[in-house]
Amino acid sequence: MDDFILRVEGLWKNFGGLTAVSDYHLHLPQGATFGLIGPNGAGKTTIFNLISGVIKPTKGKIFFKGRNITSFRPDQIAALGLTRTFQNLRLFPSLSVEMNLKIGAHVHAKCGFVSTLLSLPSLFREEKVITERAQNILEVFELEDYRNELCSNLPYGLQRKLDIARSLMTEPEVLFLDEPSAGMNDQEAEELAQVVREIKERFRLTLVIVEHRMPFVMGLAEVIQVLDYGSIIASGSPEEVRNNPKVVEAYLGTGDLIA
Ligand SMILES: Nc1ncnc2c1ncn2[C@@H]1O[C@H](COP(=O)(O)OP(=O)(O)OP(=O)(O)O)[C@@H](O)[C@H]1O
Ligand SMILES: [Mg+2]
């Protein structure tokens, strides 16, 4: 059995002439909170897309819970327990908060059309499980009061929270968050950091967080990798990477490291 819940070896991605990711490695122990940072265009989202199966690598291998998932489809990877959020929200604006959560569970829903006809009791059981999980998650995220509210009526900060809440409906073991605090004010980001700590404990998650907001990611992650032009230029504790001259140089002029 693999020592790491997720292991990425020698991952490359070329888009035509552009090498977006080169020789990327990740050894993620179960229960870790890992940060992935780097200036705009460094390749962070591309790495999430590769690991979650949205795009295929040019070269390299990805192992999840000891299985080689490199050629798996996104839905297969999600069903195994690896889920990611997207940098741009993918909620259904004209559905209620609760419906958005329930739709998020469909990857695990076993009842197809035929089994629906043949076995209504199991459908009801499944619906019950999904409703209970949605309720549980609404409570953790303090979204119960908004249960029947249309998603589009939620303030932006709550929509970002709902997007993370929804990702938990598939019962992931590993969760990738792509800029979860984007567009939030400092207070919303601080509250979100608290929610992230809470869900990590409660749902025994292993987390990988991409962020530009340094206090957020440095306050949560034990280990941080820094990418620049698709390559890892540093990795270590938040303190180590913050003081690494290569990192300071890569971020020069962006203002992101000043916090
Ligand atoms: N589908 C694609 N086709 C062509 N080029 C792409 C594609 N996806 C990403 N790229 C390029 O790959 C590079 C890495 O992009 P990526 O989105 O991974 O960066 P990022 O680190 O997530 O940046 P940001 O912080 O701005 O979100 C960029 O130069 C981008 O333009
Ligand atoms: Mg990105």
CSV table of C-alpha atoms and ligand atoms in Angstrom, one decimal:
chain,number,residue,atom,x,y,z
A,1,MET,CA,0.0,0.0,0.0
A,2,ASP,CA,1.1,3.5,-0.8
A,3,ASP,CA,2.4,5.7,2.1
A,4,PHE,CA,0.7,8.6,0.4
A,5,ILE,CA,-3.0,9.1,-0.3
A,6,LEU,CA,-2.0,10.9,-3.4
A,7,ARG,CA,1.2,10.6,-5.3
A,8,VAL,CA,2.1,12.5,-8.5
A,9,GLU,CA,5.2,11.5,-10.3
A,10,GLY,CA,6.9,13.5,-13.1
A,11,LEU,CA,3.8,15.3,-14.4
A,12,TRP,CA,4.1,17.3,-17.6
A,13,LYS,CA,1.5,19.2,-19.6
A,14,ASN,CA,2.2,20.9,-23.0
A,15,PHE,CA,-0.4,23.1,-24.7
A,16,GLY,CA,1.0,23.4,-28.2
A,17,GLY,CA,4.4,25.1,-27.7
A,18,LEU,CA,3.7,26.1,-24.2
A,19,THR,CA,4.9,23.9,-21.3
A,20,ALA,CA,2.3,24.7,-18.6
A,21,VAL,CA,3.5,22.1,-16.1
A,22,SER,CA,7.0,20.5,-16.1
A,23,ASP,CA,8.1,17.6,-13.9
A,24,TYR,CA,5.6,18.2,-11.2
A,25,HIS,CA,5.8,15.9,-8.1
A,26,LEU,CA,3.4,15.7,-5.1
A,27,HIS,CA,3.6,13.3,-2.2
A,28,LEU,CA,0.5,14.0,-0.1
A,29,PRO,CA,0.2,12.2,3.2
A,30,GLN,CA,-3.4,11.5,4.5
A,31,GLY,CA,-4.7,14.3,6.7
A,32,ALA,CA,-2.3,16.9,5.4
A,33,THR,CA,-3.1,20.4,4.4
A,34,PHE,CA,-1.0,21.4,1.5
A,35,GLY,CA,-0.7,24.7,-0.2
A,36,LEU,CA,0.1,25.4,-3.9
A,37,ILE,CA,1.0,29.0,-4.7
A,38,GLY,CA,2.7,30.9,-7.5
A,39,PRO,CA,2.1,33.9,-9.7
A,40,ASN,CA,-0.7,34.1,-12.3
A,41,GLY,CA,-0.2,31.6,-15.1
A,42,ALA,CA,2.3,29.5,-13.0
A,43,GLY,CA,0.3,26.3,-13.7
A,44,LYS,CA,-1.7,25.8,-10.5
A,45,THR,CA,-5.1,25.3,-12.0
A,46,THR,CA,-3.6,23.1,-14.8
A,47,ILE,CA,-2.3,20.8,-12.0
A,48,PHE,CA,-5.7,20.6,-10.5
A,49,ASN,CA,-7.2,19.9,-13.9
A,50,LEU,CA,-4.7,17.1,-14.5
A,51,ILE,CA,-5.1,15.5,-11.1
A,52,SER,CA,-8.9,15.6,-11.2
A,53,GLY,CA,-8.9,14.1,-14.7
A,54,VAL,CA,-10.3,17.1,-16.6
A,55,ILE,CA,-7.3,17.1,-18.9
A,56,LYS,CA,-4.7,14.4,-19.6
A,57,PRO,CA,-1.0,14.8,-18.9
A,58,THR,CA,1.6,14.8,-21.7
A,59,LYS,CA,3.7,12.7,-19.4
A,60,GLY,CA,3.6,11.4,-15.8
A,61,LYS,CA,1.6,9.3,-13.4
A,62,ILE,CA,-1.0,10.0,-10.7
A,63,PHE,CA,-1.7,7.5,-8.0
A,64,PHE,CA,-4.7,7.8,-5.6
A,65,LYS,CA,-5.0,5.4,-2.7
A,66,GLY,CA,-2.4,3.2,-4.5
A,67,ARG,CA,-4.3,3.1,-7.8
A,68,ASN,CA,-3.0,4.5,-11.0
A,69,ILE,CA,-5.7,7.0,-11.9
A,70,THR,CA,-3.8,8.8,-14.7
A,71,SER,CA,-6.3,7.7,-17.4
A,72,PHE,CA,-9.5,7.8,-15.3
A,73,ARG,CA,-12.4,10.1,-16.1
A,74,PRO,CA,-13.3,13.0,-13.7
A,75,ASP,CA,-16.4,11.2,-12.5
A,76,GLN,CA,-14.5,8.0,-11.8
A,77,ILE,CA,-11.9,10.0,-9.8
A,78,ALA,CA,-14.6,11.8,-7.9
A,79,ALA,CA,-16.3,8.6,-7.1
A,80,LEU,CA,-13.0,7.2,-5.7
A,81,GLY,CA,-12.9,10.2,-3.3
A,82,LEU,CA,-11.0,13.0,-4.9
A,83,THR,CA,-12.9,16.2,-5.5
A,84,ARG,CA,-12.0,19.7,-6.6
A,85,THR,CA,-13.6,23.1,-6.7
A,86,PHE,CA,-13.2,25.4,-9.7
A,87,GLN,CA,-11.6,28.9,-9.7
A,88,ASN,CA,-14.9,30.2,-11.3
A,89,LEU,CA,-18.0,29.2,-9.4
A,90,ARG,CA,-20.1,26.5,-11.0
A,91,LEU,CA,-23.3,26.8,-9.1
A,92,PHE,CA,-26.8,26.7,-10.6
A,93,PRO,CA,-28.0,30.3,-10.0
A,94,SER,CA,-31.7,29.6,-10.5
A,95,LEU,CA,-31.9,26.7,-8.1
A,96,SER,CA,-32.1,26.8,-4.3
A,97,VAL,CA,-29.2,26.4,-2.0
A,98,GLU,CA,-30.4,23.0,-1.0
A,99,MET,CA,-30.9,21.8,-4.6
A,100,ASN,CA,-27.4,22.9,-5.4
A,101,LEU,CA,-26.1,20.7,-2.6
A,102,LYS,CA,-28.2,17.8,-3.6
A,103,ILE,CA,-27.1,18.0,-7.3
A,104,GLY,CA,-23.5,17.9,-6.0
A,105,ALA,CA,-24.2,14.4,-4.6
A,106,HIS,CA,-25.2,12.8,-7.9
A,107,VAL,CA,-21.8,11.2,-8.5
A,108,HIS,CA,-22.6,8.8,-5.7
A,109,ALA,CA,-26.2,8.3,-6.5
A,110,LYS,CA,-26.6,4.7,-7.6
A,111,CYS,CA,-30.2,4.8,-8.8
A,112,GLY,CA,-30.5,4.9,-12.5
A,113,PHE,CA,-33.7,5.0,-14.4
A,114,VAL,CA,-34.3,1.2,-14.4
A,115,SER,CA,-33.4,0.7,-10.8
A,116,THR,CA,-35.7,3.7,-10.1
A,117,LEU,CA,-38.6,1.8,-11.6
A,118,LEU,CA,-37.7,-1.6,-10.1
A,119,SER,CA,-36.7,-0.4,-6.7
A,120,LEU,CA,-38.4,2.7,-5.4
A,121,PRO,CA,-37.5,1.9,-1.8
A,122,SER,CA,-33.8,2.1,-2.5
A,123,LEU,CA,-34.4,5.4,-4.3
A,124,PHE,CA,-36.2,6.8,-1.2
A,125,ARG,CA,-33.3,5.5,1.0
A,126,GLU,CA,-30.8,7.2,-1.2
A,127,GLU,CA,-32.8,10.5,-1.2
A,128,LYS,CA,-33.0,10.3,2.6
A,129,VAL,CA,-29.2,9.9,2.8
A,130,ILE,CA,-28.6,12.8,0.5
A,131,THR,CA,-31.1,15.0,2.3
A,132,GLU,CA,-29.4,14.2,5.7
A,133,ARG,CA,-26.0,14.9,4.3
A,134,ALA,CA,-27.2,18.2,2.8
A,135,GLN,CA,-28.7,19.1,6.2
A,136,ASN,CA,-25.5,18.3,8.0
A,137,ILE,CA,-23.4,20.4,5.6
A,138,LEU,CA,-25.9,23.3,5.7
A,139,GLU,CA,-25.3,23.4,9.5
A,140,VAL,CA,-21.5,23.2,9.3
A,141,PHE,CA,-21.5,26.0,6.8
A,142,GLU,CA,-24.1,28.0,8.7
A,143,LEU,CA,-26.3,28.1,5.5
A,144,GLU,CA,-29.5,26.7,7.0
A,145,ASP,CA,-31.3,30.0,6.9
A,146,TYR,CA,-30.6,30.2,3.1
A,147,ARG,CA,-31.8,26.6,2.4
A,148,ASN,CA,-34.7,27.7,0.1
A,149,GLU,CA,-33.1,30.8,-1.2
A,150,LEU,CA,-32.1,31.0,-4.8
A,151,CYS,CA,-28.4,30.7,-5.2
A,152,SER,CA,-28.3,33.9,-7.3
A,153,ASN,CA,-29.7,35.8,-4.3
A,154,LEU,CA,-26.8,34.9,-2.1
A,155,PRO,CA,-24.0,37.5,-1.5
A,156,TYR,CA,-20.8,36.5,-3.4
A,157,GLY,CA,-19.0,35.4,-0.2
A,158,LEU,CA,-21.8,32.9,0.6
A,159,GLN,CA,-21.8,31.6,-3.0
A,160,ARG,CA,-18.1,30.7,-2.6
A,161,LYS,CA,-18.9,29.0,0.7
A,162,LEU,CA,-21.8,27.1,-1.0
A,163,ASP,CA,-19.5,26.0,-3.7
A,164,ILE,CA,-17.2,24.3,-1.2
A,165,ALA,CA,-20.1,22.9,0.7
A,166,ARG,CA,-21.4,21.3,-2.5
A,167,SER,CA,-18.0,19.7,-3.1
A,168,LEU,CA,-18.4,17.8,0.2
A,169,MET,CA,-21.6,16.1,-1.0
A,170,THR,CA,-19.6,13.5,-2.9
A,171,GLU,CA,-17.9,12.5,0.4
A,172,PRO,CA,-14.4,13.3,-0.7
A,173,GLU,CA,-11.3,12.1,1.2
A,174,VAL,CA,-9.1,14.5,-0.8
A,175,LEU,CA,-10.3,18.0,-1.6
A,176,PHE,CA,-8.7,20.5,-3.9
A,177,LEU,CA,-9.7,24.1,-3.4
A,178,ASP,CA,-8.8,26.5,-6.3
A,179,GLU,CA,-8.7,30.0,-4.8
A,180,PRO,CA,-11.5,29.5,-2.3
A,181,SER,CA,-11.2,33.1,-0.9
A,182,ALA,CA,-11.1,34.9,-4.3
A,183,GLY,CA,-13.2,38.0,-4.2
A,184,MET,CA,-13.9,37.8,-0.5
A,185,ASN,CA,-13.1,40.6,1.9
A,186,ASP,CA,-10.6,40.0,4.7
A,187,GLN,CA,-13.3,39.2,7.3
A,188,GLU,CA,-15.1,36.7,5.0
A,189,ALA,CA,-11.7,35.1,4.2
A,190,GLU,CA,-10.9,34.7,7.9
A,191,GLU,CA,-14.3,33.1,8.5
A,192,LEU,CA,-13.8,30.8,5.5
A,193,ALA,CA,-10.4,29.7,7.0
A,194,GLN,CA,-12.2,28.7,10.1
A,195,VAL,CA,-14.8,26.7,8.1
A,196,VAL,CA,-12.0,25.0,6.3
A,197,ARG,CA,-10.4,24.0,9.6
A,198,GLU,CA,-13.7,22.7,10.8
A,199,ILE,CA,-14.6,20.6,7.8
A,200,LYS,CA,-11.1,19.2,7.6
A,201,GLU,CA,-11.6,17.8,11.2
A,202,ARG,CA,-15.2,16.8,10.8
A,203,PHE,CA,-14.9,15.0,7.5
A,204,ARG,CA,-11.3,13.8,7.9
A,205,LEU,CA,-10.1,15.6,4.8
A,206,THR,CA,-6.8,15.9,3.1
A,207,LEU,CA,-6.6,19.3,1.5
A,208,VAL,CA,-4.7,21.0,-1.3
A,209,ILE,CA,-5.3,24.7,-1.5
A,210,VAL,CA,-4.4,27.1,-4.3
A,211,GLU,CA,-4.4,30.7,-3.2
A,212,HIS,CA,-3.1,34.2,-3.9
A,213,ARG,CA,-4.1,35.4,-0.4
A,214,MET,CA,-1.0,34.6,1.5
A,215,PRO,CA,-2.3,34.9,5.1
A,216,PHE,CA,-5.1,32.5,4.2
A,217,VAL,CA,-3.0,29.7,2.8
A,218,MET,CA,0.0,30.3,5.1
A,219,GLY,CA,-2.4,30.1,8.1
A,220,LEU,CA,-3.8,26.7,7.0
A,221,ALA,CA,-1.1,24.8,5.2
A,222,GLU,CA,1.7,22.8,6.8
A,223,VAL,CA,3.6,22.5,3.6
A,224,ILE,CA,3.6,24.8,0.6
A,225,GLN,CA,4.9,24.2,-2.9
A,226,VAL,CA,5.7,27.2,-5.0
A,227,LEU,CA,5.3,27.1,-8.8
A,228,ASP,CA,6.7,29.4,-11.3
A,229,TYR,CA,6.4,28.9,-15.1
A,230,GLY,CA,5.1,25.4,-14.5
A,231,SER,CA,8.1,24.2,-12.3
A,232,ILE,CA,8.4,23.8,-8.5
A,233,ILE,CA,10.8,26.5,-7.4
A,234,ALA,CA,10.5,25.9,-3.6
A,235,SER,CA,8.7,23.8,-1.1
A,236,GLY,CA,8.6,23.8,2.7
A,237,SER,CA,6.9,25.3,5.7
A,238,PRO,CA,5.1,28.6,5.2
A,239,GLU,CA,8.0,30.3,7.0
A,240,GLU,CA,10.6,28.7,4.7
A,241,VAL,CA,8.9,29.5,1.5
A,242,ARG,CA,8.1,33.1,2.5
A,243,ASN,CA,11.8,33.8,3.1
A,244,ASN,CA,13.1,31.9,0.1
A,245,PRO,CA,14.8,34.4,-2.3
A,246,LYS,CA,13.6,32.5,-5.4
A,247,VAL,CA,10.0,32.9,-4.1
A,248,VAL,CA,10.5,36.5,-3.3
A,249,GLU,CA,11.8,37.1,-6.8
A,250,ALA,CA,9.0,35.1,-8.5
A,251,TYR,CA,6.4,37.3,-6.7
A,252,LEU,CA,8.3,40.5,-7.2
A,253,GLY,CA,5.8,43.2,-8.3
A,254,THR,CA,2.7,41.1,-7.7
A,255,GLY,CA,2.2,42.4,-4.1
A,256,ASP,CA,0.9,39.0,-3.1
A,257,LEU,CA,3.7,38.2,-0.6
A,258,ILE,CA,3.2,41.4,1.3
A,259,ALA,CA,0.8,40.7,4.1
B,1,LIG,N1,-6.5,24.8,-22.1
B,1,LIG,C1,-5.4,25.6,-22.3
B,1,LIG,N2,-4.9,25.8,-23.5
B,1,LIG,C2,-3.8,26.5,-23.7
B,1,LIG,N3,-3.1,27.1,-22.7
B,1,LIG,C3,-3.6,26.9,-21.4
B,1,LIG,C4,-4.8,26.1,-21.2
B,1,LIG,N4,-5.0,26.1,-19.8
B,1,LIG,C5,-4.0,26.8,-19.3
B,1,LIG,N5,-3.1,27.3,-20.2
B,1,LIG,C6,-1.9,28.1,-20.0
B,1,LIG,O1,-1.1,27.4,-19.1
B,1,LIG,C7,-0.5,28.3,-18.2
B,1,LIG,C8,-0.9,28.0,-16.8
B,1,LIG,O2,-2.2,28.3,-16.6
B,1,LIG,P1,-3.0,28.0,-15.2
B,1,LIG,O3,-4.4,28.4,-15.4
B,1,LIG,O4,-2.7,26.7,-14.8
B,1,LIG,O5,-2.3,29.1,-14.2
B,1,LIG,P2,-2.6,29.4,-12.7
B,1,LIG,O6,-1.3,29.2,-11.9
B,1,LIG,O7,-3.8,28.7,-12.3
B,1,LIG,O8,-2.9,31.0,-12.8
B,1,LIG,P3,-3.9,31.9,-12.0
B,1,LIG,O9,-3.3,32.2,-10.7
B,1,LIG,O10,-4.0,33.1,-12.8
B,1,LIG,O11,-5.2,31.2,-11.9
B,1,LIG,C9,-0.9,29.7,-18.6
B,1,LIG,O12,0.1,30.2,-19.5
B,1,LIG,C10,-2.2,29.5,-19.4
B,1,LIG,O13,-2.4,30.5,-20.3
B,2,MG,MG,-5.7,29.3,-11.6
